[in-house]
Amino acid sequence: MARVTGIGGLFFRAGDPQALAAWYERHLGIDDLAKAVWSQDAGPTIFGPFAAATDYFGRPEQQWMVNFRVDDLDAMMTALKAAGIAVETRPEWDSEVGRFCRIHDPEGNPIELWQPSPLAFPTA
């Protein structure tokens, strides 16, 4: 049987697509689509539906939340805070699969940053 081999893209609406793409490039290192196709590092990806009533994403109307895998969560949080971006952490978010923090892009979309645990994902 044919199967999906990875995520080929994530597309979403934005009030100012060019400014938002520049923000993602500047603060998260994700290539602006107008310049290049972003090539990800290989590693674990979680595809997980949540219950409709979850408050994990924040806003009730939020149907999706992107989670980006990072190699050094502490360094990423330090850089984001230095850039004036609010970073939220909660002890209950961290688990055997790794450590997490949450930020929001300029249009209010929640972004979860995840540093996988090397014990849970030895090749991450």
Coordinates of C-alpha atoms in Angstrom, one line a residue:
M1 CA 0.0 0.0 0.0
A2 CA 1.2 3.5 -0.8
R3 CA 1.8 5.7 2.3
V4 CA 2.6 9.3 3.2
T5 CA 6.3 9.8 3.8
G6 CA 6.3 13.1 5.5
I7 CA 4.7 16.5 5.7
G8 CA 5.1 18.3 2.4
G9 CA 3.8 21.7 3.4
L10 CA 1.8 23.6 6.0
F11 CA -0.4 26.3 4.5
F12 CA -2.4 28.9 6.4
R13 CA -4.0 32.2 6.0
A14 CA -2.3 35.4 7.1
G15 CA -3.3 39.1 7.1
D16 CA 0.2 40.0 5.8
P17 CA 1.8 36.9 4.4
Q18 CA 5.1 38.6 3.4
A19 CA 5.6 40.1 6.9
L20 CA 4.7 36.8 8.6
A21 CA 7.0 34.8 6.4
A22 CA 9.8 37.3 7.3
W23 CA 9.0 36.9 11.0
Y24 CA 9.3 33.0 10.7
E25 CA 12.5 33.3 8.8
R26 CA 14.1 35.9 11.2
H27 CA 13.1 34.2 14.5
L28 CA 12.7 30.5 13.7
G29 CA 15.1 30.1 10.8
I30 CA 12.4 28.8 8.4
D31 CA 13.1 29.8 4.8
D32 CA 10.7 32.3 3.3
L33 CA 8.8 30.4 0.6
A34 CA 9.4 33.2 -1.9
K35 CA 13.2 32.6 -1.5
A36 CA 13.6 28.9 -1.1
V37 CA 11.9 25.7 0.0
W38 CA 12.7 24.9 3.6
S39 CA 14.5 21.6 4.1
Q40 CA 13.9 20.1 7.5
D41 CA 16.3 17.9 9.4
A42 CA 15.1 14.3 9.7
G43 CA 13.6 13.4 13.0
P44 CA 10.4 12.4 14.8
T45 CA 7.1 14.0 13.8
I46 CA 3.9 13.6 15.7
F47 CA 0.6 13.7 13.9
G48 CA -2.0 13.8 16.7
P49 CA -5.7 14.7 16.6
F50 CA -6.9 16.2 19.9
A51 CA -10.4 16.2 21.3
A52 CA -12.6 19.1 20.0
A53 CA -12.9 20.6 23.4
T54 CA -9.2 20.7 24.2
D55 CA -7.8 24.0 25.6
Y56 CA -4.2 22.9 24.7
F57 CA -4.1 25.1 21.6
G58 CA -5.4 28.2 23.4
R59 CA -8.1 30.0 21.4
P60 CA -11.3 27.8 21.0
E61 CA -11.5 28.6 17.3
Q62 CA -7.9 27.4 16.7
Q63 CA -8.2 24.2 14.7
W64 CA -4.5 23.6 14.3
M65 CA -1.2 24.3 16.1
V66 CA 2.2 23.8 14.6
N67 CA 4.9 22.1 16.6
F68 CA 8.5 22.7 15.5
R69 CA 11.3 20.4 16.6
V70 CA 14.3 22.4 17.9
D71 CA 17.9 21.3 18.7
D72 CA 18.4 23.5 21.7
L73 CA 15.3 24.8 23.4
D74 CA 17.1 26.9 26.0
A75 CA 19.1 28.8 23.4
M76 CA 16.0 29.2 21.3
M77 CA 14.0 30.6 24.2
T78 CA 16.8 33.0 25.1
A79 CA 17.0 34.3 21.6
L80 CA 13.2 34.7 21.3
K81 CA 13.0 36.5 24.7
A82 CA 15.9 38.8 23.6
A83 CA 13.8 39.7 20.5
G84 CA 10.9 40.7 22.7
I85 CA 8.8 37.5 22.0
A86 CA 6.9 36.2 25.0
V87 CA 7.8 32.6 25.8
E88 CA 5.6 30.4 27.9
T89 CA 6.7 27.2 29.6
R90 CA 4.8 24.9 32.0
P91 CA 6.2 22.0 33.9
E92 CA 3.2 19.8 33.0
W93 CA 4.1 20.2 29.3
D94 CA 7.4 18.5 29.7
S95 CA 7.4 14.7 29.7
E96 CA 9.4 11.6 28.8
V97 CA 9.2 12.7 25.1
G98 CA 10.9 16.0 25.7
R99 CA 10.6 19.6 26.7
F100 CA 8.2 22.2 25.3
C101 CA 7.5 25.9 25.2
R102 CA 4.9 28.0 23.5
I103 CA 5.1 31.3 21.6
H104 CA 2.7 33.1 19.3
D105 CA 3.5 34.6 15.9
P106 CA 2.5 38.3 15.2
E107 CA -0.9 37.2 14.0
G108 CA -1.7 35.3 17.2
N109 CA -1.1 31.8 16.0
P110 CA 0.2 29.5 18.7
I111 CA 3.5 27.8 18.0
E112 CA 4.9 24.9 20.1
L113 CA 8.6 24.4 20.2
W114 CA 9.8 20.9 21.1
Q115 CA 13.2 19.6 22.0
P116 CA 12.8 15.8 21.8
S117 CA 14.3 13.7 24.6
P118 CA 17.3 11.7 23.4
L119 CA 16.1 8.8 25.6
A120 CA 12.7 8.7 23.8
F121 CA 14.1 9.5 20.3
P122 CA 17.8 8.4 20.2
T123 CA 18.2 9.6 16.6
A124 CA 16.5 13.0 17.2

